[in-house]
XYZ file of C-alpha atoms in Angstrom:
583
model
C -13.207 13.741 2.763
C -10.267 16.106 1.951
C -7.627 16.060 4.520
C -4.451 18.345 5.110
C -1.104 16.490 4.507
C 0.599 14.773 6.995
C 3.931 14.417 7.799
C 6.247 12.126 10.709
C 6.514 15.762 12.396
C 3.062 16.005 13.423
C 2.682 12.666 15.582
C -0.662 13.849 17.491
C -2.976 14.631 14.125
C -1.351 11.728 12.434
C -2.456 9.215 15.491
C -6.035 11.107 15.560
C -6.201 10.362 11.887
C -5.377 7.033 12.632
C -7.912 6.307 15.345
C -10.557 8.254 12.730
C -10.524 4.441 11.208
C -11.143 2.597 14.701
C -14.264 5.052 15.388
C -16.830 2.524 13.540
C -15.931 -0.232 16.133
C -16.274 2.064 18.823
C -18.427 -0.394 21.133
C -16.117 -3.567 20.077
C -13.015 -1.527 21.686
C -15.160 -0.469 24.640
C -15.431 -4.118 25.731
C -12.197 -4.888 24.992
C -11.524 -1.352 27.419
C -13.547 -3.165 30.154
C -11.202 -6.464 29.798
C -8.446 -3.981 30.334
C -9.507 -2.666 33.313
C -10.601 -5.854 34.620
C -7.351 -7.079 33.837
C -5.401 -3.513 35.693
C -7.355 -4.157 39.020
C -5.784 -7.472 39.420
C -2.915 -5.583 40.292
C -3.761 -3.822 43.125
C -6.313 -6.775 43.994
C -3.315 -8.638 44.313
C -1.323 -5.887 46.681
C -4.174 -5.900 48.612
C -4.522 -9.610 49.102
C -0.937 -9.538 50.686
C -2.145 -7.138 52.732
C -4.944 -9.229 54.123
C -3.113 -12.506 54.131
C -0.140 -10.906 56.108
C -2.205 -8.675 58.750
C -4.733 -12.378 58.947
C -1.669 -14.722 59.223
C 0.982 -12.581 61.553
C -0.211 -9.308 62.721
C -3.843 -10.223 63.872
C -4.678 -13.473 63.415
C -7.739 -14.427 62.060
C -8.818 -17.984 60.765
C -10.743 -16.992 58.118
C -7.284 -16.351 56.088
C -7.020 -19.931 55.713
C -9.832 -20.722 53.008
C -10.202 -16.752 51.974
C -6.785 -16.181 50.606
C -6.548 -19.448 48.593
C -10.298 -18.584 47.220
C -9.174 -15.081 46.685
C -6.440 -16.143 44.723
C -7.956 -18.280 42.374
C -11.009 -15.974 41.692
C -8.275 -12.879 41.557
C -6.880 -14.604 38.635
C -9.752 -15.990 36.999
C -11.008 -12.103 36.691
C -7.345 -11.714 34.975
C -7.347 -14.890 32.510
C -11.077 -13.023 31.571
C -9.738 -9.525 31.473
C -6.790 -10.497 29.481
C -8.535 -12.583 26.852
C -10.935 -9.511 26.290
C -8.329 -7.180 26.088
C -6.720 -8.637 23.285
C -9.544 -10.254 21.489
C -11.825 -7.025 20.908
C -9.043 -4.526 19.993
C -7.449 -7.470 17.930
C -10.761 -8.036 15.572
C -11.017 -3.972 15.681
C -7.148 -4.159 14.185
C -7.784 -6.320 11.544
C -10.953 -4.354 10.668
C -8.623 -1.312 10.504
C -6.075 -3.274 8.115
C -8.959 -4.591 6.089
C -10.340 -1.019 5.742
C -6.764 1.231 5.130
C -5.814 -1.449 2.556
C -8.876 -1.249 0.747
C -8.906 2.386 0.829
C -5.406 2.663 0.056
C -5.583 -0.210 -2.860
C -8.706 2.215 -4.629
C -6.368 4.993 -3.908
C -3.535 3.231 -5.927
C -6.314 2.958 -8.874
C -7.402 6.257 -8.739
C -4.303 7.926 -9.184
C -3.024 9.774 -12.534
C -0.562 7.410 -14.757
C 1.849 10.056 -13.766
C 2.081 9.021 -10.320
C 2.593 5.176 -11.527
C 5.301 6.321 -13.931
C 7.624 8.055 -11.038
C 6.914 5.541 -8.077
C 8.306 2.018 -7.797
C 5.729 -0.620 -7.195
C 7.709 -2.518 -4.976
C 7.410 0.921 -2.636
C 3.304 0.958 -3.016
C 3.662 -2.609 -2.217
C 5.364 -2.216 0.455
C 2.999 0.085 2.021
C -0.079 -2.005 0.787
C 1.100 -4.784 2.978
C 4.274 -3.799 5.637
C 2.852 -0.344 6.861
C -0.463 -0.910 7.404
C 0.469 -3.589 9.500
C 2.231 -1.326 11.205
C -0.417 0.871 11.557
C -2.771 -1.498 13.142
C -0.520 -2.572 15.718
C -0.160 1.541 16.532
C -3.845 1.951 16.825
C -4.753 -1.247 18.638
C -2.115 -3.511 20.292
C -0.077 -0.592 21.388
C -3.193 1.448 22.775
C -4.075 -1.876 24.503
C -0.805 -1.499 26.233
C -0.746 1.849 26.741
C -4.795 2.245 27.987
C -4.216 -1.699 30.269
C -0.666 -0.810 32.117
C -1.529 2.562 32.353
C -4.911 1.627 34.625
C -2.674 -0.876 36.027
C -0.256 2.191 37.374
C -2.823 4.471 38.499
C -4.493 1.659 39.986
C -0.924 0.879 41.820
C -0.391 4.381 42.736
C -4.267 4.539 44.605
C -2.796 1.595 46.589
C 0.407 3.045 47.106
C -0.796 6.322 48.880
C -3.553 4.422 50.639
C -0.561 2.439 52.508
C 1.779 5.376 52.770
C 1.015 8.488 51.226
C 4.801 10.074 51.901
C 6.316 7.269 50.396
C 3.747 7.388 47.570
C 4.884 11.102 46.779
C 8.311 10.346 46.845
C 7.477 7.611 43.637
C 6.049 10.484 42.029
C 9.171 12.234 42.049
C 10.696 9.951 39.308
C 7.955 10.660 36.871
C 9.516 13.645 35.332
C 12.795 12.055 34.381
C 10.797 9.011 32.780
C 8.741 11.025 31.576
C 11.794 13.246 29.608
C 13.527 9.743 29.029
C 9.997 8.570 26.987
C 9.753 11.764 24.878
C 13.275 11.240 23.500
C 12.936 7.841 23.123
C 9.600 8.748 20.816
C 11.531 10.822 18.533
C 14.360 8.096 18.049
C 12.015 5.590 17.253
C 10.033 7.501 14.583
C 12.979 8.509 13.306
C 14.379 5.068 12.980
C 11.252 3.540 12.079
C 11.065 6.191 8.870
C 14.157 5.027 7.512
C 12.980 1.283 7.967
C 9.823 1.614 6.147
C 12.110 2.970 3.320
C 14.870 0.607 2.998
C 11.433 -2.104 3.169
C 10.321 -0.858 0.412
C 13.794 -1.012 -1.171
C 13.983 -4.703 -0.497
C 10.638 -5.724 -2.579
C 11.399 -3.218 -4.949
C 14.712 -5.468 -5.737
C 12.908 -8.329 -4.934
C 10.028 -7.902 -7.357
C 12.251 -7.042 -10.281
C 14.470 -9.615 -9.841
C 11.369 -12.314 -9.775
C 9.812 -10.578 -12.343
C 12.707 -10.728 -14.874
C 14.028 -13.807 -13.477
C 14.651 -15.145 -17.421
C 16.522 -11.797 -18.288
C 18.770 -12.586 -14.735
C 19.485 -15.776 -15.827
C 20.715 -15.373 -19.622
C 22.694 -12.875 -18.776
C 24.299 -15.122 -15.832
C 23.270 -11.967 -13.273
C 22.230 -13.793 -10.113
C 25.244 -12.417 -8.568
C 24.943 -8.984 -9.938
C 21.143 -9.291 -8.097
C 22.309 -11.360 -5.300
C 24.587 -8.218 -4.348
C 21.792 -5.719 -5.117
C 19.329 -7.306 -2.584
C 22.256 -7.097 -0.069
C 23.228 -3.783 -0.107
C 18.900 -3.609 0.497
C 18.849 -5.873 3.244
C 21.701 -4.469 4.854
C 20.707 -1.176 4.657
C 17.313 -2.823 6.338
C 18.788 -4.377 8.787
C 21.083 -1.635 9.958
C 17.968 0.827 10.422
C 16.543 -1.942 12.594
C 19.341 -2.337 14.649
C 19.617 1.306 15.153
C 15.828 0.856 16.757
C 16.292 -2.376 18.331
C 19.514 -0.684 19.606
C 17.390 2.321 21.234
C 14.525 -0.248 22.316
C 17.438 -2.136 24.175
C 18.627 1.308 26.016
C 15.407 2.634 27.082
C 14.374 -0.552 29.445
C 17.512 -0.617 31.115
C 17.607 3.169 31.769
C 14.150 3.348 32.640
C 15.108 0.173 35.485
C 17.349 2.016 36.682
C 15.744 5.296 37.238
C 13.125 2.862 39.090
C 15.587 0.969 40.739
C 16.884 4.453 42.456
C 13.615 5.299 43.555
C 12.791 1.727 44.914
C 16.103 1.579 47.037
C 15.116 5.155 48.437
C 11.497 3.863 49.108
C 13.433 0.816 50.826
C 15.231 2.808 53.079
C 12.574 5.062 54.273
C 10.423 2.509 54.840
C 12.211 -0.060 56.557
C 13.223 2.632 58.620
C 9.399 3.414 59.516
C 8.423 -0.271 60.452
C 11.826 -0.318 62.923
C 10.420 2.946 64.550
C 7.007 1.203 64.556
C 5.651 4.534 62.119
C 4.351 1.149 59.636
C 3.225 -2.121 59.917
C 4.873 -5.249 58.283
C 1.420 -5.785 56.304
C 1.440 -2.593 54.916
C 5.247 -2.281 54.358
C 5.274 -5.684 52.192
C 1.905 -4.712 50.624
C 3.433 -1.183 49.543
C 6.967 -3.467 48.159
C 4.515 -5.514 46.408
C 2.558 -2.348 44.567
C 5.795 -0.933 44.092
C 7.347 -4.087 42.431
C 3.834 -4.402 40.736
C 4.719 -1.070 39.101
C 7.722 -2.118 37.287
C 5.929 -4.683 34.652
C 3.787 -2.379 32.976
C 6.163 0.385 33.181
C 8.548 -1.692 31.533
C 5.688 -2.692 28.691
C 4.943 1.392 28.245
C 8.683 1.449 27.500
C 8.252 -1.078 25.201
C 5.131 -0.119 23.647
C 6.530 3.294 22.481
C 8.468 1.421 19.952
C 5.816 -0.136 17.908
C 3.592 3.287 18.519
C 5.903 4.928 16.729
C 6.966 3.193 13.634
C 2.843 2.995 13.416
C 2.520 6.658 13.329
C 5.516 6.869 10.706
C 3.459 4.106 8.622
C 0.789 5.843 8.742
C 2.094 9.059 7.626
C 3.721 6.852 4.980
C 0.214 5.927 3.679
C -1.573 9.434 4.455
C 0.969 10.385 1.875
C 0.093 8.312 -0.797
C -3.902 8.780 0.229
C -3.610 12.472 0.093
C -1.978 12.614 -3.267
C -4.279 13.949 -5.559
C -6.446 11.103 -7.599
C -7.263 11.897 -11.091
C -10.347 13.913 -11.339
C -13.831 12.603 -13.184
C -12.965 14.716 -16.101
C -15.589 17.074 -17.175
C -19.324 17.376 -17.476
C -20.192 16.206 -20.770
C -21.284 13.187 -21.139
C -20.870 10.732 -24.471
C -22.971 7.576 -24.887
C -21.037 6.329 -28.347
C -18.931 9.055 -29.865
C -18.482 9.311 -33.895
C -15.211 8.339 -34.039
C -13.331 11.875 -35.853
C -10.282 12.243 -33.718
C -7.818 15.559 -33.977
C -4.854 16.383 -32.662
C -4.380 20.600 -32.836
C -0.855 21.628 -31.657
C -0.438 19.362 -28.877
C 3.318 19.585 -27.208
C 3.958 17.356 -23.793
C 6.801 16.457 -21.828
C 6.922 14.159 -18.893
C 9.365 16.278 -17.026
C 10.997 19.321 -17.604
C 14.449 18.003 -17.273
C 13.638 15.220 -20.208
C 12.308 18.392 -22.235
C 9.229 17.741 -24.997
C 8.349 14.644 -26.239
C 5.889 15.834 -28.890
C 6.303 19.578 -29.778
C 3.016 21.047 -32.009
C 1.578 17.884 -33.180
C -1.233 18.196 -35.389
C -3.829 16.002 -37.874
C -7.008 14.746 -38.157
C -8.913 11.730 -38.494
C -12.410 10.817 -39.754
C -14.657 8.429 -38.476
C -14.097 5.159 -39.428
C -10.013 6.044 -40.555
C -7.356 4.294 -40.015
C -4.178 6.414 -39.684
C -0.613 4.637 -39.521
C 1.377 6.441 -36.055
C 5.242 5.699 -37.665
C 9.272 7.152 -36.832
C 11.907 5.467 -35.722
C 12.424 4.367 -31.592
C 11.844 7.851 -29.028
C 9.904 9.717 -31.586
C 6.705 10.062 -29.807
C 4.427 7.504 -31.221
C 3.237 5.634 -27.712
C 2.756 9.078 -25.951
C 0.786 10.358 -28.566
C -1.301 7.444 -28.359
C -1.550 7.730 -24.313
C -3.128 11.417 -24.877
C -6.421 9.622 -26.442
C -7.752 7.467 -23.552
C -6.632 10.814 -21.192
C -3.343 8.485 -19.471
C -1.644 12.111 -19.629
C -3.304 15.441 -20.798
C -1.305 17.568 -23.474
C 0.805 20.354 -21.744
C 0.238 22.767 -24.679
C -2.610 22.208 -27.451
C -5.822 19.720 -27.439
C -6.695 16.565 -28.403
C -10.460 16.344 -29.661
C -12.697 13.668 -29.957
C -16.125 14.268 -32.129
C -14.474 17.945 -31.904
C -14.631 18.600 -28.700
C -11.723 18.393 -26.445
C -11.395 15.209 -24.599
C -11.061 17.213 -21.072
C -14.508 18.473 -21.559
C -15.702 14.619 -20.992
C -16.485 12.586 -18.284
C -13.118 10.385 -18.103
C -15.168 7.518 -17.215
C -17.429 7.905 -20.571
C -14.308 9.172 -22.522
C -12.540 5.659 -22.381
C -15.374 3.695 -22.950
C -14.784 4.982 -26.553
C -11.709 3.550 -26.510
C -9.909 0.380 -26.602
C -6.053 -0.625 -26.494
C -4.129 -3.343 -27.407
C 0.092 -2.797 -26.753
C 3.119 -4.326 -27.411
C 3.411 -4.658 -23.524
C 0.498 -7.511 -23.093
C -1.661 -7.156 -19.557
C -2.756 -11.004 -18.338
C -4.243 -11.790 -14.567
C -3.638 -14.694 -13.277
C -7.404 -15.808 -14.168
C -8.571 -18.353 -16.676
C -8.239 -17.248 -20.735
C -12.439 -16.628 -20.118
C -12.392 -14.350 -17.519
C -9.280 -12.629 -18.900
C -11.547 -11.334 -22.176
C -14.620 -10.673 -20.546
C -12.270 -8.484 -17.969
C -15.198 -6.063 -16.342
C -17.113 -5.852 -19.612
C -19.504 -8.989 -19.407
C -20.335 -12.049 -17.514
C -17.698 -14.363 -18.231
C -20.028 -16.818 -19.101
C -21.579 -14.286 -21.868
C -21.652 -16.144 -25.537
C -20.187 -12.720 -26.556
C -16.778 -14.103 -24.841
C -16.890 -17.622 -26.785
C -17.336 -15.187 -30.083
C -14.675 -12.858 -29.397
C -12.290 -15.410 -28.743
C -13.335 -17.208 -32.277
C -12.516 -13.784 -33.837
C -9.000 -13.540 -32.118
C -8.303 -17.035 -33.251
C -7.875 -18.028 -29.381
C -10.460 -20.666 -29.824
C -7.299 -21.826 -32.429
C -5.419 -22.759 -29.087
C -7.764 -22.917 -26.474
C -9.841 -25.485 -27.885
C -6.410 -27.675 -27.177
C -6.167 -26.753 -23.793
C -7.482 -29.235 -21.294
C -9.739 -26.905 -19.720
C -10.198 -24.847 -22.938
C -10.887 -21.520 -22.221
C -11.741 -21.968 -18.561
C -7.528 -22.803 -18.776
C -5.655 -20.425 -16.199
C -2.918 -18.469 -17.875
C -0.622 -17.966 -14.724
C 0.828 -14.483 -13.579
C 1.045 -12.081 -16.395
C -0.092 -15.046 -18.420
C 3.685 -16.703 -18.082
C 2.166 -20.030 -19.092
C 0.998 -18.806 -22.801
C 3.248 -18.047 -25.776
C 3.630 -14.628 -26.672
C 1.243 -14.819 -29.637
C -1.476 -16.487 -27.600
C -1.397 -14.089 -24.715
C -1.453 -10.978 -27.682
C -4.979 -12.824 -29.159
C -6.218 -12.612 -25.714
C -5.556 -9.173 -25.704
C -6.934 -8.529 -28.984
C -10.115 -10.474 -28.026
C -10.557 -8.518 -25.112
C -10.454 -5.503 -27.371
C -12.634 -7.230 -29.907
C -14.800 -7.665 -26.917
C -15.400 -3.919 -25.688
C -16.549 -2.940 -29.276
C -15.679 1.323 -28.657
C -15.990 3.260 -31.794
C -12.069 3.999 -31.591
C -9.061 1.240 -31.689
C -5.683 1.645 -30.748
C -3.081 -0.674 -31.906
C 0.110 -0.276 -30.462
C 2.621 -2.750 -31.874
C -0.324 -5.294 -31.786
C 0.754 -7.973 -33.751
C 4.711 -7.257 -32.752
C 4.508 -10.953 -30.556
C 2.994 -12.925 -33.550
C 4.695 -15.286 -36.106
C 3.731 -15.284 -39.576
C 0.923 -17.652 -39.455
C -0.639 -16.080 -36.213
C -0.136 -12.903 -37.793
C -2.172 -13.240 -40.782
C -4.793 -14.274 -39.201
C -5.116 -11.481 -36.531
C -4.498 -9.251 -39.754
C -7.913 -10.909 -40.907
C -9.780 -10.125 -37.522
C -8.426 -6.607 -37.112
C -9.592 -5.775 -40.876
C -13.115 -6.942 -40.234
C -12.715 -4.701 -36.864
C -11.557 -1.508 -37.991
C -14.227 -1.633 -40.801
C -16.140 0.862 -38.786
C -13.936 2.208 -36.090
C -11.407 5.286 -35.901
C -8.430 3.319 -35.415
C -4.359 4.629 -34.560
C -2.303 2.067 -35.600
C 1.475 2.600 -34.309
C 3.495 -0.009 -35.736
C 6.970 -0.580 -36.585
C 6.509 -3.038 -39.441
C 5.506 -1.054 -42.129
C 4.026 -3.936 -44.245
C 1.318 -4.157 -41.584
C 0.165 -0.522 -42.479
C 0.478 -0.048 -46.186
C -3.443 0.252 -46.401
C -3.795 3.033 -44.106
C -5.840 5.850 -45.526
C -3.708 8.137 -43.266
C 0.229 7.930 -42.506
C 1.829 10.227 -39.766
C 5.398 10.109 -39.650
C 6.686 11.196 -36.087
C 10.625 12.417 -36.090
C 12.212 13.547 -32.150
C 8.180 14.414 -31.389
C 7.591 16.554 -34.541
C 5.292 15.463 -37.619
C 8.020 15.169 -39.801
C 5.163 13.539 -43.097
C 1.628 12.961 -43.134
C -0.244 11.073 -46.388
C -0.612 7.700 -47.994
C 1.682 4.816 -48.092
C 2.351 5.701 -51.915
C 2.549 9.735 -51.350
C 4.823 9.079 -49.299
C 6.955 6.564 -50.772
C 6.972 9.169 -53.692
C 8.321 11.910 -51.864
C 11.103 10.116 -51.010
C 11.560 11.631 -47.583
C 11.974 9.798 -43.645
C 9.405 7.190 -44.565
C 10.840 6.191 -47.738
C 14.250 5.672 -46.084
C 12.365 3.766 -43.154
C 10.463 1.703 -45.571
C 13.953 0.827 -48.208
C 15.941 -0.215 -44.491
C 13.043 -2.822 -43.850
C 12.652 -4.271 -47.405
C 16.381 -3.967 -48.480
C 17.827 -7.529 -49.112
């Protein structure tokens, strides 16, 4: 369902969106509704037991107050233990429904959107809002509403009680609603304000965090942990100085607020003590009217309160409504491919990633058969991984086409487009799963004999098999506890694996040592047999055989033909190919 963007300014349609994910548990939060009024009627139960123990005990005696008011009691807060534990229970299991369903949402949201999106945005932000602000969110459109629907039946209920005893006095309470009432609006600015500015110095903090753990061996060769330790401070500080800023404005409002109470309740005081010395009110009724009144100032103080975490809710959920409107990459087009031929073309394709960073491939053309193998080289920046990213449709050329079978690749359904394609990079992808689940990845049952076969191809059966668990081993996050050239065979079993008509190699065999290498060499010539495959590699020994050799220079094709054409020519490749092989 398409929705119009949010922002923090527009508190009301952000809250309605959020309730929009409590409406499925309607009837859970009704109950727990009942449990809050249960639990608000104590309250003036409880003003009104005064009443009837003081008029029973002094005013007009009665005997009956002796075993009613100690019964009363008990049962008065046996109603409340019941009406609080169904108060929070009910619109607790309706929160974590809510987190369970924005995170879900939000996580297919994450894999949904364009590679572009990835590129600009720090994961340790997304992460941030994955975990921290939907929290946040759930505690807007449950615990707070718990407060705010529970004390606020707790007031009104007060109120009823307080113009039953003494309706003048009653209307004189009323007068300090306005000012509270100002007091609670500013408050709610400051406190989405604040609580804006702390959901973005969080996501600073495991931004740092993350890539500090993550390149923890980098830190430590260089001798950095300083250099980090100081970067996570400035983080945390910054943190912790937006929180103190709320806390500092959470601190303010309850004391204000007392005091704009504490005015009225001394004026109440003197009216009314002046109304039981002319005999104008009882004693019952005066104490029972003190009690409401002092009744009052509890869940008053808790609406205070509440406003706090209502607010940084409604500024987490804008937060996420951000990310969840943000457009997701679209299904592509209408045509549909079951296995394509393999012929793949580049005509005149230019791209940039931004237009400060200018083009990063300007009017790239050539073509490749089925069953080709073409050679991507150039030296570091020229191109050769974004020209590769246009194929499986990562990014779409900003100029020019890319065709597959020739027909341009935006003309396909994305989802059938890259099944006719797999990758292996230099940048190997491992879960923290076993090796077996790792190559089956989506594709097969894990326990599939086509696994156990693609792994014998990779030559991961060459390590596995002296792994305790074989290949049932786990290989840790981003598969930390493998060797570089064992977490690449994984890779180019899982590749293996998917069998698409067209391969792309980027620096596949870069993490390999001689041995290893040969042997993948072995697998990937049996492989490419019968597959269109782009083969960017920096080591030009690995690509001599290619029937097609593009050489990229700053994003241009600088050379296209064979490895001996070109060597011939004597042009960018040649001088690439004498600085590897000179001695």
């Amino acid at each position: 369902m398409n929705q119009r963007p949010v922002n923090i300014d527009d508190p009301a349609r952000v809250y309605r969106r959020l309730l929009g994910y409590a409406r499925p548990h309607a009837g859970m939060f009704a109950i727990g509704v009942l449990g809050m009024a249960l639990f608000a009627a104590t309250d003036s139960a409880l003003a009104y037991l005064v009443k009837f123990f003081l008029g029973g005990a002094f005013v007009e005696p009665d005997p009956r107050v002796v075993w009613m008011v100690p019964l009363g009691a008990v049962l008065l807060f046996l109603v409340r233990g019941i009406g609080d534990y169904v108060s929070n229970y009910f619109p607790g299991w309706v929160g974590r429904q809510i987190i369970k369903a924005m995170r879900g949402e939000l996580f297919a949201h994450y894999m949904r959107l364009p590679t572009r999106y990835h590129d600009g945005s720090a994961s340790g932000e997304m992460l941030s809002r994955l975990t921290y602000n939907v929290e946040l969110v759930a505690d807007a459109t449950t615990n707070a509403v718990t407060v705010l629907i529970r004390d606020t039946l707790t007031i009104i209920g007060l109120l009823g009680m307080l113009f039953w005893f003494n309706w003048q006095l009653a209307a004189f309470v009323l007068a300090l609603a306005p000012p509270i009432s100002w007091l609670i609006q500013h408050i709610n600015r400051s406190f989405r304000r604040y609580s804006a500015r702390i959901q973005a110095s969080m996501g600073d903090v495991t931004r740092v965090a993350k890539e500090a753990l993550d390149a923890h061996r980098v830190i430590k060769s260089f001798n950095a942990e300083a250099y980090e330790r100081d970067a996570f401070g400035v983080a945390i500080e910054r943190n912790r100085h937006s929180n103190m800023r709320l806390i500092g404005a959470r601190a303010l409002a309850n004391p204000v607020v007392q005091m704009i109470a504490a005015v009225g309740l001394a004026g109440v005081l003197f009216f009314s003590i002046r109304q039981v010395f002319t005999r104008e009110m009882r004693v019952d009724d005066f104490m029972s009217f003190l009690t409401a009144l002092l009744l009052i100032t509890a869940p008053l103080r808790r609406l205070v309160q509440v406003f706090g975490p209502l607010q940084q809710g409604i500024a987490a959920g804008a937060s996420v409504f951000e990310v969840l409107d943000t457009p997701a990459e679209d299904e592509g087009g209408s045509r549909r491919v079951e296995r394509a031929r393999g012929e793949v073309e580049f005509r005149d394709v230019c791209f940039g990633y931004t237009p400060e960073k200018g083009a990063v491939l300007a009017h790239v053309s050539f073509r490749v058969l089925p069953g080709q193998t073409v050679a991507i080289v150039g030296k570091s920046g020229s191109g050769k991984s974004t020209l590769a990213s246009l194929l499986p449709r990562f990014h779409d050329p900003d100029a020019g086409s890319v065709l597959l079978d020739g027909v341009d690749l935006r003309e396909y359904r994305r989802a059938d487009l890259r099944d006719q394609v797999s990758l292996v990079t230099q940048d190997v992808v491992l879960f923290d799963d076993t090796i077996r689940r790792n190559i089956a990845f989506s594709m097969v049952a894990p326990d599939s004999p086509a696994v156990v076969e693609a792994a014998r191809s990779a030559y991961v059966m060459d390590f596995a098999d002296e792994l305790p668990d074989g290949l049932d081993t786990v290989v840790g996050e981003r598969g930390s506890l493998l060797s570089g050239g064992q977490r690449q065979r994984i890779s180019i079993a899982r590749a293996l694996l998917k069998d698409a008509p067209v391969l792309i190699l980027d620096e596949a065999t870069s993490a390999l040592d001689t041995e290893s290498e040969r042997r993948i060499q072995a697998a990937l010539a049996a492989l490419v047999r019968n597959r269109t495959t782009l083969v960017i590699a920096h080591r030009l020994s690995t690509i001599e055989q290619a029937d097609l050799i593009v050489v990229l220079d700053d994003g241009r094709v600088a050379e296209t033909g064979t490895h001996a054409q070109l060597l011939a020519q004597g042009g960018l490749y040649s001088q690439l190919h004498r600085m590897q092989f000179a001695v």
